[in-house]
Amino acid sequence: MAADAAAVPDYESAELYTRAFRVGALGLGWRQQLGPPDLSVAAEEAEEAEEADAAVAAALGCAPSTAAELRAVCSIDMLMSSEKEEDPDIIPEDSSLLTLRIRKKALERREETIIVDRACRQETLAYEMESHATGKRPDNATDLIEEGELLLTLNIFYPVIFQKHKDHKPYQTVLVLGSQKLTELRDSISCVSDLQIGGEFSSQPDQAPEHVSKDLYKSAFFYFEGIFYNDKRYPECRDLSRTIIEWSESHDRGYENLQSVKMEDYVFNDLSLKIGFPYLYCHQGNCEHIIIITDIRLIHHDDCLDRNLYPLLVKKHWLCTRKCFVCKMYTARWVTNRDSLAPEDPCFFCDVCFRMLHYDAEGNKLGEFLAYPYVDPGIFN
């Protein structure tokens, strides 16, 4: 009994993070303490609706039929004014609302200039994507998440090369199931480093590269509580943690018993974690992301219950795109160094301006410069 208690974290902690605990043991402890009604993921039944109507009728002093009518009138389904206005992005021409007229002008100006420097206030909720999947159920009953499943909330931060955001801006917030493998989270993380294209193409800008970095360098690892979980699914994968382990063992550096295991052999229920503690995800050799588990709870019937949608991206950070130095309109696609025709080094160009400035009508190179394909971090917006 004492061992089971030690596996459960403190519900209140004065520190920034909890003590380490095994995720699977936490879920087991909750399932033993809670009854079937608490664990159920079934949709709200008619009996519960009748009980709610009775409670409302007693509170308001009205008849149960009146309470049922109020529930129907005040439901979410009644928020739409008419069938013609189901699409909130379509603004009617004859709108009498000043806010809608202002928004319509802003959208028209955006289409003319092709410049989006920041999200409109009305679009902020589009990036709070948790509501998009709330209450979704699978078409196939076999894909329904089981009762008592654990749900973990992870904040994935920008890589440390992003000096502006590396300390305090979560790049993505993701929900994962306790029964999912670590490789499923690894495959769901979007990073601009995976899309980089190696090589210098000033002499042959039309030469399309066959692979991006993610296809060539598939190695990666998670680090949780003294264990490196390396992705070894492919023959070309390397153990990126070997250098770190050898460094820690070469001298007494205070890191004892570091281990290296295969990522694909473990699910989140197998891990020992601290809520609020910074862990590490490393890929592309040296692209490092801090990962913080901010919440672990049981699945609820109002959550997304389609297993195929997990890991579920519920929030992403808006990042301004880098515009072409010439036209100031289109997103940069090329970056040049030692460019005799550019006022800056490095200098960024969209594809059209890059070719018009650096090549003649026959495609011959003009001037001296080095050209590299550029992948803008804002592409994930």
mmCIF file of C-alpha atoms in Angstrom:
data_model
loop_
_atom_site.group_PDB
_atom_site.id
_atom_site.type_symbol
_atom_site.label_atom_id
_atom_site.label_comp_id
_atom_site.label_asym_id
_atom_site.label_seq_id
_atom_site.Cartn_x
_atom_site.Cartn_y
_atom_site.Cartn_z
ATOM 1 C CA MET A 1 0.000 0.000 0.000
ATOM 2 C CA ALA A 2 2.861 2.333 0.841
ATOM 3 C CA ALA A 3 4.443 1.619 -2.544
ATOM 4 C CA ASP A 4 1.198 2.537 -4.318
ATOM 5 C CA ALA A 5 0.975 5.768 -2.342
ATOM 6 C CA ALA A 6 4.529 6.684 -3.307
ATOM 7 C CA ALA A 7 3.597 6.355 -6.973
ATOM 8 C CA VAL A 8 0.906 9.039 -6.703
ATOM 9 C CA PRO A 9 2.022 12.681 -6.909
ATOM 10 C CA ASP A 10 1.115 15.367 -4.403
ATOM 11 C CA TYR A 11 -2.022 17.210 -5.450
ATOM 12 C CA GLU A 12 -0.613 20.421 -4.030
ATOM 13 C CA SER A 13 3.056 21.235 -4.398
ATOM 14 C CA ALA A 14 4.938 24.262 -3.143
ATOM 15 C CA GLU A 15 7.642 23.660 -5.741
ATOM 16 C CA LEU A 16 7.580 24.419 -9.444
ATOM 17 C CA TYR A 17 7.156 20.721 -10.206
ATOM 18 C CA THR A 18 5.994 17.554 -8.456
ATOM 19 C CA ARG A 19 8.112 14.627 -7.381
ATOM 20 C CA ALA A 20 8.605 11.845 -9.906
ATOM 21 C CA PHE A 21 5.851 9.242 -10.261
ATOM 22 C CA ARG A 22 4.940 6.485 -12.677
ATOM 23 C CA VAL A 23 2.175 7.570 -15.044
ATOM 24 C CA GLY A 24 0.532 4.151 -15.277
ATOM 25 C CA ALA A 25 0.397 3.786 -11.464
ATOM 26 C CA LEU A 26 -1.351 7.151 -11.209
ATOM 27 C CA GLY A 27 -4.067 6.050 -13.618
ATOM 28 C CA LEU A 28 -4.490 2.745 -11.796
ATOM 29 C CA GLY A 29 -4.897 4.531 -8.464
ATOM 30 C CA TRP A 30 -7.605 6.788 -9.855
ATOM 31 C CA ARG A 31 -9.479 3.900 -11.475
ATOM 32 C CA GLN A 32 -9.487 2.033 -8.145
ATOM 33 C CA GLN A 33 -10.895 5.023 -6.256
ATOM 34 C CA LEU A 34 -13.528 6.176 -8.756
ATOM 35 C CA GLY A 35 -16.737 4.393 -9.686
ATOM 36 C CA PRO A 36 -18.210 3.617 -13.131
ATOM 37 C CA PRO A 37 -20.272 6.865 -13.304
ATOM 38 C CA ASP A 38 -17.096 8.919 -12.831
ATOM 39 C CA LEU A 39 -15.145 6.982 -15.475
ATOM 40 C CA SER A 40 -17.919 6.709 -18.053
ATOM 41 C CA VAL A 41 -17.357 8.305 -21.445
ATOM 42 C CA ALA A 42 -20.934 7.691 -22.590
ATOM 43 C CA ALA A 43 -22.864 10.671 -23.875
ATOM 44 C CA GLU A 44 -25.304 12.416 -21.557
ATOM 45 C CA GLU A 45 -28.432 10.285 -21.220
ATOM 46 C CA ALA A 46 -32.018 11.461 -21.262
ATOM 47 C CA GLU A 47 -32.365 10.657 -17.551
ATOM 48 C CA GLU A 48 -29.584 13.103 -16.714
ATOM 49 C CA ALA A 49 -31.300 15.768 -18.820
ATOM 50 C CA GLU A 50 -34.566 15.173 -16.936
ATOM 51 C CA GLU A 51 -32.762 15.459 -13.603
ATOM 52 C CA ALA A 52 -31.170 18.726 -14.745
ATOM 53 C CA ASP A 53 -34.594 20.038 -15.818
ATOM 54 C CA ALA A 54 -36.044 19.134 -12.429
ATOM 55 C CA ALA A 55 -33.225 20.947 -10.634
ATOM 56 C CA VAL A 56 -33.731 24.060 -12.785
ATOM 57 C CA ALA A 57 -37.508 23.920 -12.206
ATOM 58 C CA ALA A 58 -36.989 23.731 -8.442
ATOM 59 C CA ALA A 59 -34.526 26.628 -8.474
ATOM 60 C CA LEU A 60 -36.735 28.882 -10.603
ATOM 61 C CA GLY A 61 -40.055 27.734 -9.180
ATOM 62 C CA CYS A 62 -41.466 26.823 -12.576
ATOM 63 C CA ALA A 63 -42.914 23.717 -14.150
ATOM 64 C CA PRO A 64 -40.530 21.001 -15.482
ATOM 65 C CA SER A 65 -41.923 21.551 -18.975
ATOM 66 C CA THR A 66 -40.909 25.225 -18.762
ATOM 67 C CA ALA A 67 -37.395 24.218 -17.676
ATOM 68 C CA ALA A 68 -37.147 21.824 -20.630
ATOM 69 C CA GLU A 69 -38.252 24.598 -22.979
ATOM 70 C CA LEU A 70 -35.611 26.939 -21.513
ATOM 71 C CA ARG A 71 -32.927 24.293 -22.059
ATOM 72 C CA ALA A 72 -33.958 23.916 -25.682
ATOM 73 C CA VAL A 73 -34.114 27.678 -26.320
ATOM 74 C CA CYS A 74 -30.751 28.354 -24.618
ATOM 75 C CA SER A 75 -28.884 25.476 -26.270
ATOM 76 C CA ILE A 76 -25.837 25.989 -28.462
ATOM 77 C CA ASP A 77 -27.844 24.925 -31.509
ATOM 78 C CA MET A 78 -29.905 28.114 -31.219
ATOM 79 C CA LEU A 79 -26.914 30.455 -31.526
ATOM 80 C CA MET A 80 -27.149 30.486 -35.341
ATOM 81 C CA SER A 81 -29.497 33.234 -36.484
ATOM 82 C CA SER A 82 -30.426 31.491 -39.726
ATOM 83 C CA GLU A 83 -29.351 28.724 -42.076
ATOM 84 C CA LYS A 84 -28.005 31.303 -44.524
ATOM 85 C CA GLU A 85 -25.374 32.478 -42.020
ATOM 86 C CA GLU A 86 -23.860 29.161 -40.995
ATOM 87 C CA ASP A 87 -20.438 30.173 -42.305
ATOM 88 C CA PRO A 88 -19.060 32.837 -39.907
ATOM 89 C CA ASP A 89 -16.368 33.848 -42.429
ATOM 90 C CA ILE A 90 -18.961 35.165 -44.894
ATOM 91 C CA ILE A 91 -19.892 38.747 -44.049
ATOM 92 C CA PRO A 92 -23.190 39.930 -45.569
ATOM 93 C CA GLU A 93 -23.047 42.950 -47.850
ATOM 94 C CA ASP A 94 -25.912 44.794 -46.156
ATOM 95 C CA SER A 95 -24.729 44.342 -42.587
ATOM 96 C CA SER A 96 -25.735 47.166 -40.240
ATOM 97 C CA LEU A 97 -23.115 46.271 -37.635
ATOM 98 C CA LEU A 98 -20.121 48.606 -37.604
ATOM 99 C CA THR A 99 -17.742 45.873 -36.366
ATOM 100 C CA LEU A 100 -18.622 43.627 -39.318
ATOM 101 C CA ARG A 101 -18.118 46.470 -41.807
ATOM 102 C CA ILE A 102 -14.679 47.214 -40.317
ATOM 103 C CA ARG A 103 -13.723 43.535 -40.464
ATOM 104 C CA LYS A 104 -14.900 43.262 -44.073
ATOM 105 C CA LYS A 105 -12.658 46.188 -45.072
ATOM 106 C CA ALA A 106 -9.705 44.632 -43.235
ATOM 107 C CA LEU A 107 -10.143 41.315 -45.046
ATOM 108 C CA GLU A 108 -10.461 43.030 -48.425
ATOM 109 C CA ARG A 109 -7.295 45.047 -47.765
ATOM 110 C CA ARG A 110 -5.474 41.855 -46.803
ATOM 111 C CA GLU A 111 -6.422 40.211 -50.112
ATOM 112 C CA GLU A 112 -5.157 43.215 -52.055
ATOM 113 C CA THR A 113 -1.784 43.529 -50.315
ATOM 114 C CA ILE A 114 -1.227 39.830 -49.452
ATOM 115 C CA ILE A 115 0.274 40.982 -46.170
ATOM 116 C CA VAL A 116 -0.643 39.278 -42.903
ATOM 117 C CA ASP A 117 1.611 40.620 -40.168
ATOM 118 C CA ARG A 118 -0.490 39.334 -37.284
ATOM 119 C CA ALA A 119 -3.725 37.529 -36.610
ATOM 120 C CA CYS A 120 -6.869 39.605 -36.278
ATOM 121 C CA ARG A 121 -8.473 39.587 -32.872
ATOM 122 C CA GLN A 122 -11.436 37.770 -34.347
ATOM 123 C CA GLU A 123 -9.107 35.025 -35.578
ATOM 124 C CA THR A 124 -7.414 34.374 -32.245
ATOM 125 C CA LEU A 125 -9.775 31.527 -31.392
ATOM 126 C CA ALA A 126 -8.843 29.802 -34.642
ATOM 127 C CA TYR A 127 -5.517 28.982 -32.990
ATOM 128 C CA GLU A 128 -7.195 27.760 -29.790
ATOM 129 C CA MET A 129 -7.915 24.483 -31.509
ATOM 130 C CA GLU A 130 -9.033 22.474 -28.507
ATOM 131 C CA SER A 131 -12.676 23.408 -29.114
ATOM 132 C CA HIS A 132 -12.507 22.062 -32.674
ATOM 133 C CA ALA A 133 -12.365 18.463 -31.435
ATOM 134 C CA THR A 134 -14.419 18.718 -28.250
ATOM 135 C CA GLY A 135 -16.937 15.909 -27.993
ATOM 136 C CA LYS A 136 -15.927 14.246 -31.270
ATOM 137 C CA ARG A 137 -16.678 10.541 -31.426
ATOM 138 C CA PRO A 138 -15.350 8.041 -33.971
ATOM 139 C CA ASP A 139 -17.498 6.570 -36.728
ATOM 140 C CA ASN A 140 -15.988 3.150 -35.971
ATOM 141 C CA ALA A 141 -16.710 1.891 -32.449
ATOM 142 C CA THR A 142 -13.306 0.183 -32.307
ATOM 143 C CA ASP A 143 -11.625 3.625 -32.358
ATOM 144 C CA LEU A 144 -13.498 4.813 -29.250
ATOM 145 C CA ILE A 145 -11.169 5.610 -26.346
ATOM 146 C CA GLU A 146 -11.693 3.283 -23.391
ATOM 147 C CA GLU A 147 -12.967 4.423 -20.019
ATOM 148 C CA GLY A 148 -10.246 5.328 -17.535
ATOM 149 C CA GLU A 149 -7.725 6.330 -20.211
ATOM 150 C CA LEU A 150 -5.164 8.922 -19.131
ATOM 151 C CA LEU A 151 -4.802 12.206 -21.001
ATOM 152 C CA LEU A 152 -1.507 14.125 -20.809
ATOM 153 C CA THR A 153 -1.053 17.787 -21.760
ATOM 154 C CA LEU A 154 2.391 18.669 -23.138
ATOM 155 C CA ASN A 155 3.856 22.065 -23.939
ATOM 156 C CA ILE A 156 6.502 21.831 -26.663
ATOM 157 C CA PHE A 157 8.707 24.911 -26.734
ATOM 158 C CA TYR A 158 10.583 26.541 -29.576
ATOM 159 C CA PRO A 159 14.093 25.196 -30.241
ATOM 160 C CA VAL A 160 16.835 27.039 -28.411
ATOM 161 C CA ILE A 161 18.015 28.675 -31.659
ATOM 162 C CA PHE A 162 14.890 30.884 -31.474
ATOM 163 C CA GLN A 163 16.359 33.348 -28.994
ATOM 164 C CA LYS A 164 13.186 35.432 -28.894
ATOM 165 C CA HIS A 165 10.825 32.654 -27.822
ATOM 166 C CA LYS A 166 12.963 29.841 -26.428
ATOM 167 C CA ASP A 167 12.274 30.559 -22.740
ATOM 168 C CA HIS A 168 8.582 31.347 -22.520
ATOM 169 C CA LYS A 169 6.681 30.576 -25.707
ATOM 170 C CA PRO A 170 5.178 27.090 -26.146
ATOM 171 C CA TYR A 171 5.478 26.241 -29.812
ATOM 172 C CA GLN A 172 2.682 23.676 -29.609
ATOM 173 C CA THR A 173 0.346 22.324 -26.944
ATOM 174 C CA VAL A 174 -0.496 18.673 -27.559
ATOM 175 C CA LEU A 175 -2.779 16.131 -25.876
ATOM 176 C CA VAL A 176 -1.576 12.511 -25.856
ATOM 177 C CA LEU A 177 -3.098 9.336 -24.466
ATOM 178 C CA GLY A 178 -1.351 7.297 -21.803
ATOM 179 C CA SER A 179 -1.546 4.206 -24.019
ATOM 180 C CA GLN A 180 0.147 5.881 -27.003
ATOM 181 C CA LYS A 181 3.740 5.188 -27.954
ATOM 182 C CA LEU A 182 6.387 7.862 -27.722
ATOM 183 C CA THR A 183 6.968 7.489 -31.456
ATOM 184 C CA GLU A 184 3.445 8.790 -32.122
ATOM 185 C CA LEU A 185 4.290 12.034 -30.340
ATOM 186 C CA ARG A 186 7.655 12.206 -32.135
ATOM 187 C CA ASP A 187 5.937 11.914 -35.539
ATOM 188 C CA SER A 188 3.349 14.572 -34.676
ATOM 189 C CA ILE A 189 5.806 17.326 -33.713
ATOM 190 C CA SER A 190 6.196 19.882 -36.503
ATOM 191 C CA CYS A 191 9.502 21.720 -36.645
ATOM 192 C CA VAL A 192 10.979 23.861 -39.379
ATOM 193 C CA SER A 193 14.324 22.041 -38.954
ATOM 194 C CA ASP A 194 12.775 18.879 -40.402
ATOM 195 C CA LEU A 195 11.903 20.719 -43.630
ATOM 196 C CA GLN A 196 15.293 22.261 -44.320
ATOM 197 C CA ILE A 197 16.864 21.574 -47.724
ATOM 198 C CA GLY A 198 20.609 21.152 -47.789
ATOM 199 C CA GLY A 199 22.822 22.450 -50.574
ATOM 200 C CA GLU A 200 23.736 25.581 -52.518
ATOM 201 C CA PHE A 201 21.639 26.170 -55.672
ATOM 202 C CA SER A 202 22.768 29.468 -57.199
ATOM 203 C CA SER A 203 23.947 27.743 -60.406
ATOM 204 C CA GLN A 204 20.867 25.519 -60.736
ATOM 205 C CA PRO A 205 17.865 27.069 -58.942
ATOM 206 C CA ASP A 206 15.449 24.774 -60.791
ATOM 207 C CA GLN A 207 17.133 21.647 -59.496
ATOM 208 C CA ALA A 208 14.516 20.199 -57.152
ATOM 209 C CA PRO A 209 15.994 18.435 -54.123
ATOM 210 C CA GLU A 210 14.817 14.885 -53.624
ATOM 211 C CA HIS A 211 14.652 14.926 -49.831
ATOM 212 C CA VAL A 212 14.210 17.269 -46.877
ATOM 213 C CA SER A 213 16.149 16.885 -43.651
ATOM 214 C CA LYS A 214 13.498 14.733 -41.989
ATOM 215 C CA ASP A 215 13.919 12.101 -44.727
ATOM 216 C CA LEU A 216 17.692 12.033 -44.391
ATOM 217 C CA TYR A 217 18.244 12.382 -40.644
ATOM 218 C CA LYS A 218 15.653 10.307 -38.819
ATOM 219 C CA SER A 219 17.389 10.035 -35.467
ATOM 220 C CA ALA A 220 15.805 11.627 -32.403
ATOM 221 C CA PHE A 221 15.359 11.101 -28.680
ATOM 222 C CA PHE A 222 13.246 12.114 -25.694
ATOM 223 C CA TYR A 223 14.864 12.505 -22.296
ATOM 224 C CA PHE A 224 12.739 11.727 -19.223
ATOM 225 C CA GLU A 225 14.115 11.150 -15.726
ATOM 226 C CA GLY A 226 17.555 9.786 -16.570
ATOM 227 C CA ILE A 227 16.477 7.718 -19.586
ATOM 228 C CA PHE A 228 17.084 8.545 -23.253
ATOM 229 C CA TYR A 229 14.313 7.158 -25.459
ATOM 230 C CA ASN A 230 15.944 6.899 -28.897
ATOM 231 C CA ASP A 231 14.047 6.453 -32.144
ATOM 232 C CA LYS A 232 15.526 3.273 -33.645
ATOM 233 C CA ARG A 233 12.724 2.322 -36.051
ATOM 234 C CA TYR A 234 14.882 2.711 -39.153
ATOM 235 C CA PRO A 235 18.257 1.161 -40.008
ATOM 236 C CA GLU A 236 19.830 4.591 -40.547
ATOM 237 C CA CYS A 237 18.842 5.824 -37.059
ATOM 238 C CA ARG A 238 21.729 6.556 -34.708
ATOM 239 C CA ASP A 239 21.861 6.663 -30.933
ATOM 240 C CA LEU A 240 22.161 10.440 -30.442
ATOM 241 C CA SER A 241 22.421 10.019 -26.677
ATOM 242 C CA ARG A 242 25.620 7.960 -26.778
ATOM 243 C CA THR A 243 27.870 11.031 -26.817
ATOM 244 C CA ILE A 244 26.044 12.522 -23.822
ATOM 245 C CA ILE A 245 26.229 9.285 -21.824
ATOM 246 C CA GLU A 246 29.929 8.859 -22.571
ATOM 247 C CA TRP A 247 30.576 12.476 -21.578
ATOM 248 C CA SER A 248 28.744 11.998 -18.272
ATOM 249 C CA GLU A 249 30.657 8.781 -17.520
ATOM 250 C CA SER A 250 34.100 10.183 -18.419
ATOM 251 C CA HIS A 251 34.174 12.194 -15.184
ATOM 252 C CA ASP A 252 32.107 12.355 -12.061
ATOM 253 C CA ARG A 253 29.592 14.927 -13.313
ATOM 254 C CA GLY A 254 26.702 14.031 -11.024
ATOM 255 C CA TYR A 255 24.687 12.148 -13.645
ATOM 256 C CA GLU A 256 24.486 8.535 -12.543
ATOM 257 C CA ASN A 257 22.962 5.541 -14.294
ATOM 258 C CA LEU A 258 21.911 7.269 -17.506
ATOM 259 C CA GLN A 259 20.199 4.729 -19.749
ATOM 260 C CA SER A 260 19.408 4.452 -23.449
ATOM 261 C CA VAL A 261 16.348 2.504 -24.649
ATOM 262 C CA LYS A 262 14.243 2.259 -27.802
ATOM 263 C CA MET A 263 11.507 4.855 -28.092
ATOM 264 C CA GLU A 264 9.200 2.537 -30.010
ATOM 265 C CA ASP A 265 9.051 0.043 -27.100
ATOM 266 C CA TYR A 266 7.463 2.463 -24.615
ATOM 267 C CA VAL A 267 4.098 4.131 -24.086
ATOM 268 C CA PHE A 268 3.473 7.112 -21.814
ATOM 269 C CA ASN A 269 2.033 4.876 -19.091
ATOM 270 C CA ASP A 270 5.504 3.292 -18.772
ATOM 271 C CA LEU A 271 7.230 6.580 -17.971
ATOM 272 C CA SER A 272 8.220 8.163 -14.684
ATOM 273 C CA LEU A 273 7.599 11.916 -14.855
ATOM 274 C CA LYS A 274 7.378 15.138 -12.904
ATOM 275 C CA ILE A 275 4.544 17.523 -13.738
ATOM 276 C CA GLY A 276 5.966 20.967 -14.512
ATOM 277 C CA PHE A 277 9.557 19.753 -14.985
ATOM 278 C CA PRO A 278 11.428 20.611 -18.218
ATOM 279 C CA TYR A 279 12.390 17.579 -20.291
ATOM 280 C CA LEU A 280 14.080 17.360 -23.693
ATOM 281 C CA TYR A 281 13.230 16.396 -27.262
ATOM 282 C CA CYS A 282 16.217 16.408 -29.647
ATOM 283 C CA HIS A 283 16.192 15.778 -33.400
ATOM 284 C CA GLN A 284 18.263 16.716 -36.442
ATOM 285 C CA GLY A 285 21.368 16.207 -34.324
ATOM 286 C CA ASN A 286 21.181 19.437 -32.340
ATOM 287 C CA CYS A 287 17.669 20.895 -32.635
ATOM 288 C CA GLU A 288 16.538 20.819 -29.010
ATOM 289 C CA HIS A 289 13.021 21.476 -27.706
ATOM 290 C CA ILE A 290 12.035 21.761 -24.066
ATOM 291 C CA ILE A 291 8.940 19.660 -23.249
ATOM 292 C CA ILE A 292 6.892 20.272 -20.099
ATOM 293 C CA ILE A 293 4.010 18.042 -18.976
ATOM 294 C CA THR A 294 1.509 20.477 -17.488
ATOM 295 C CA ASP A 295 -1.433 18.184 -16.714
ATOM 296 C CA ILE A 296 -2.387 14.510 -16.401
ATOM 297 C CA ARG A 297 -6.022 13.530 -15.963
ATOM 298 C CA LEU A 298 -8.623 10.934 -16.889
ATOM 299 C CA ILE A 299 -10.487 11.182 -20.175
ATOM 300 C CA HIS A 300 -13.948 12.771 -19.938
ATOM 301 C CA HIS A 301 -17.031 12.243 -22.083
ATOM 302 C CA ASP A 302 -16.763 15.843 -23.310
ATOM 303 C CA ASP A 303 -13.224 15.268 -24.630
ATOM 304 C CA CYS A 304 -12.392 14.124 -28.138
ATOM 305 C CA LEU A 305 -12.943 10.357 -27.979
ATOM 306 C CA ASP A 306 -11.591 9.421 -31.404
ATOM 307 C CA ARG A 307 -8.291 7.629 -30.834
ATOM 308 C CA ASN A 308 -7.161 8.329 -34.404
ATOM 309 C CA LEU A 309 -7.039 12.093 -33.733
ATOM 310 C CA TYR A 310 -4.393 11.762 -31.024
ATOM 311 C CA PRO A 311 -1.818 13.188 -30.467
ATOM 312 C CA LEU A 312 -4.210 16.127 -30.648
ATOM 313 C CA LEU A 313 -2.817 19.585 -31.358
ATOM 314 C CA VAL A 314 -4.876 22.015 -29.264
ATOM 315 C CA LYS A 315 -2.830 25.204 -29.538
ATOM 316 C CA LYS A 316 -0.053 26.629 -31.686
ATOM 317 C CA HIS A 317 1.795 29.906 -31.503
ATOM 318 C CA TRP A 318 1.387 32.471 -34.284
ATOM 319 C CA LEU A 319 4.739 33.440 -35.766
ATOM 320 C CA CYS A 320 5.151 36.323 -38.196
ATOM 321 C CA THR A 321 6.474 35.282 -41.587
ATOM 322 C CA ARG A 322 9.593 36.780 -43.121
ATOM 323 C CA LYS A 323 8.692 38.760 -46.214
ATOM 324 C CA CYS A 324 10.698 39.212 -49.398
ATOM 325 C CA PHE A 325 13.173 42.114 -49.136
ATOM 326 C CA VAL A 326 12.162 43.430 -52.581
ATOM 327 C CA CYS A 327 8.374 43.249 -52.857
ATOM 328 C CA LYS A 328 7.578 43.130 -49.109
ATOM 329 C CA MET A 329 4.523 41.025 -49.965
ATOM 330 C CA TYR A 330 5.331 37.356 -50.481
ATOM 331 C CA THR A 331 6.954 34.980 -48.019
ATOM 332 C CA ALA A 332 10.702 34.495 -48.514
ATOM 333 C CA ARG A 333 11.734 31.307 -50.331
ATOM 334 C CA TRP A 334 15.449 31.997 -50.909
ATOM 335 C CA VAL A 335 18.259 33.379 -48.771
ATOM 336 C CA THR A 336 21.513 34.635 -50.314
ATOM 337 C CA ASN A 337 24.999 35.172 -48.903
ATOM 338 C CA ARG A 338 27.857 37.244 -50.332
ATOM 339 C CA ASP A 339 25.353 38.679 -52.782
ATOM 340 C CA SER A 340 26.775 41.484 -54.946
ATOM 341 C CA LEU A 341 23.229 42.538 -55.920
ATOM 342 C CA ALA A 342 21.748 42.640 -52.409
ATOM 343 C CA PRO A 343 22.099 45.410 -49.803
ATOM 344 C CA GLU A 344 22.135 42.942 -46.879
ATOM 345 C CA ASP A 345 23.889 39.713 -45.980
ATOM 346 C CA PRO A 346 21.999 37.486 -45.602
ATOM 347 C CA CYS A 347 19.143 38.721 -47.789
ATOM 348 C CA PHE A 348 15.743 37.061 -48.258
ATOM 349 C CA PHE A 349 13.729 36.867 -51.495
ATOM 350 C CA CYS A 350 10.496 35.367 -52.726
ATOM 351 C CA ASP A 351 10.879 33.056 -55.723
ATOM 352 C CA VAL A 352 9.732 35.646 -58.300
ATOM 353 C CA CYS A 353 11.967 38.492 -57.115
ATOM 354 C CA PHE A 354 14.923 36.154 -56.631
ATOM 355 C CA ARG A 355 14.844 34.984 -60.246
ATOM 356 C CA MET A 356 14.150 38.417 -61.743
ATOM 357 C CA LEU A 357 17.097 39.980 -59.909
ATOM 358 C CA HIS A 358 19.699 37.218 -60.167
ATOM 359 C CA TYR A 359 19.127 35.636 -63.613
ATOM 360 C CA ASP A 360 18.645 36.876 -67.180
ATOM 361 C CA ALA A 361 15.885 35.786 -69.572
ATOM 362 C CA GLU A 362 17.832 32.642 -70.500
ATOM 363 C CA GLY A 363 18.349 31.676 -66.860
ATOM 364 C CA ASN A 364 22.033 32.622 -66.707
ATOM 365 C CA LYS A 365 23.418 33.694 -63.361
ATOM 366 C CA LEU A 366 24.069 37.434 -62.887
ATOM 367 C CA GLY A 367 26.705 38.557 -60.418
ATOM 368 C CA GLU A 368 28.254 36.589 -57.595
ATOM 369 C CA PHE A 369 26.190 35.128 -54.778
ATOM 370 C CA LEU A 370 25.381 31.941 -52.875
ATOM 371 C CA ALA A 371 21.712 30.857 -52.808
ATOM 372 C CA TYR A 372 20.020 28.477 -50.387
ATOM 373 C CA PRO A 373 16.369 27.414 -50.151
ATOM 374 C CA TYR A 374 14.712 29.072 -47.169
ATOM 375 C CA VAL A 375 11.936 27.477 -45.118
ATOM 376 C CA ASP A 376 10.025 30.119 -43.174
ATOM 377 C CA PRO A 377 9.031 29.199 -39.589
ATOM 378 C CA GLY A 378 5.651 30.848 -40.180
ATOM 379 C CA ILE A 379 4.557 28.134 -42.610
ATOM 380 C CA PHE A 380 2.875 26.289 -39.734
ATOM 381 C CA ASN A 381 0.536 29.224 -39.092
#
